[in-house]
Short mmCIF file of C-alpha atoms in Angstrom, two decimals:
data_model
loop_
_atom_site.label_atom_id
_atom_site.label_comp_id
_atom_site.label_asym_id
_atom_site.label_seq_id
_atom_site.Cartn_x
_atom_site.Cartn_y
_atom_site.Cartn_z
CA MET M 1 182.49 100.46 104.04
CA LEU M 2 179.96 102.02 101.67
CA SER M 3 180.91 101.82 98.01
CA ARG M 4 180.68 104.85 95.77
CA ARG M 5 177.89 103.15 93.78
CA ALA M 6 175.86 102.33 96.92
CA PHE M 7 176.29 105.91 98.13
CA LEU M 8 175.08 107.36 94.81
CA VAL M 9 172.08 104.98 94.70
CA SER M 10 171.16 105.91 98.28
CA ALA M 11 171.54 109.63 97.57
CA ALA M 12 169.40 109.37 94.43
CA ALA M 13 166.70 107.42 96.30
CA ALA M 14 166.65 109.96 99.14
CA SER M 15 166.44 112.83 96.66
CA ALA M 16 163.57 111.16 94.77
CA ALA M 17 161.69 110.51 98.01
CA THR M 18 161.88 114.13 99.14
CA THR M 19 161.05 115.44 95.66
CA SER M 20 157.95 113.27 95.33
CA ALA M 21 156.83 114.30 98.81
CA ARG M 22 157.05 117.97 97.80
CA ALA M 23 155.27 117.27 94.50
CA GLN M 24 152.21 115.83 96.26
CA PRO M 25 149.18 118.13 96.14
CA ASN M 26 148.63 120.09 99.32
CA ALA M 27 145.67 118.80 101.33
CA ASP M 28 144.44 122.43 101.52
CA ALA M 29 144.38 122.86 97.74
CA ALA M 30 140.86 122.67 96.39
CA LEU M 31 139.87 121.28 93.03
CA PRO M 32 139.96 123.99 90.37
CA THR M 33 136.96 126.30 90.49
CA VAL M 34 135.78 127.67 87.16
CA LEU M 35 135.33 131.44 87.30
CA ARG M 36 133.95 133.31 84.31
CA ILE M 37 134.71 136.90 83.38
CA GLU M 38 131.39 138.24 82.07
CA ARG M 39 129.76 141.51 81.18
CA ARG M 40 126.37 142.32 82.72
CA SER M 41 124.03 145.25 83.12
CA ILE M 42 123.20 146.83 86.45
CA GLU M 43 121.24 149.93 87.37
CA VAL M 44 123.13 152.97 88.64
CA ASN M 45 121.12 156.06 89.63
CA GLY M 46 118.18 154.74 87.63
CA LYS M 47 120.22 154.19 84.46
CA PRO M 48 121.58 150.95 83.02
CA ALA M 49 125.35 150.47 83.22
CA SER M 50 127.49 147.77 81.64
CA VAL M 51 129.99 146.30 84.11
CA LEU M 52 132.44 143.42 84.21
CA GLY M 53 132.12 140.73 86.81
CA VAL M 54 133.41 137.34 87.86
CA ARG M 55 130.74 134.63 88.05
CA GLN M 56 131.01 131.61 90.38
CA PRO M 57 129.92 128.10 89.28
CA ASP M 58 126.65 128.58 91.21
CA GLY M 59 125.82 131.66 89.13
CA THR M 60 126.56 134.28 91.78
CA PHE M 61 129.01 137.09 91.14
CA GLY M 62 132.22 137.65 93.07
CA ILE M 63 134.90 135.40 94.52
CA ARG M 64 134.38 133.65 97.83
CA THR M 65 136.75 131.33 99.63
CA GLU M 66 137.74 130.50 103.18
CA VAL M 67 140.41 132.58 104.91
CA GLY M 68 143.75 130.77 104.91
CA LYS M 69 142.58 128.03 102.56
CA ARG M 70 144.42 127.50 99.27
CA PHE M 71 142.38 127.56 96.08
CA ARG M 72 142.87 126.82 92.41
CA VAL M 73 141.02 128.61 89.63
CA ARG M 74 140.41 128.07 85.94
CA LEU M 75 139.43 131.44 84.52
CA GLU M 76 137.20 131.60 81.42
CA ASN M 77 137.08 134.81 79.43
CA ARG M 78 133.48 135.36 78.25
CA ILE M 79 133.94 138.98 77.10
CA GLU M 80 134.92 140.35 73.70
CA GLU M 81 138.42 141.50 74.66
CA PRO M 82 141.55 139.85 76.09
CA SER M 83 141.46 139.90 79.88
CA LEU M 84 143.16 138.69 83.05
CA ILE M 85 142.56 138.99 86.80
CA HIS M 86 145.19 140.61 89.01
CA TRP M 87 144.95 139.17 92.52
CA HIS M 88 145.07 142.31 94.71
CA GLY M 89 145.46 141.47 98.38
CA LEU M 90 146.84 137.99 97.71
CA THR M 91 150.45 136.91 97.37
CA PRO M 92 150.63 134.22 94.69
CA PRO M 93 153.89 133.47 92.87
CA TRP M 94 154.58 136.29 90.37
CA GLN M 95 153.91 133.91 87.47
CA GLN M 96 150.29 133.59 88.68
CA ASP M 97 149.67 137.20 89.73
CA GLY M 98 147.65 138.19 86.66
CA VAL M 99 149.66 141.11 85.30
CA PRO M 100 149.24 141.04 81.49
CA GLY M 101 152.57 140.97 79.71
CA VAL M 102 154.49 140.32 82.95
CA SER M 103 153.14 137.12 84.49
CA GLY M 104 151.74 135.97 81.16
CA PRO M 105 149.59 137.00 78.24
CA PRO M 106 145.95 137.97 78.74
CA ILE M 107 143.32 135.31 78.09
CA PRO M 108 141.81 135.77 74.61
CA PRO M 109 138.03 136.04 74.16
CA GLY M 110 136.52 132.57 74.57
CA GLY M 111 139.77 131.22 76.06
CA SER M 112 140.64 129.96 79.52
CA ALA M 113 143.69 129.58 81.71
#
């Protein structure tokens, strides 16, 4: 017969084993990519225009990833005003969706998240 103590120890061990298995990083999850919110000038109809953009680590603008692959991002705010990215077309947890004041505060100038 299983004692109450042995049962509780077994239950705790089983719970810890399943919790640590869930806490392991997903093999699909990439290392964090640093994306920078920056202002730049482009030409529109022959006139300069100031626009905001997201710069990749290789210096190119935009966000590129593989379809179906998980990714992690550290976002650096390199503009003069608080900012955040809202992930249109993706379905992250609401806490990571990038809605200022709802999923978290905007990133201050010079800050990162």
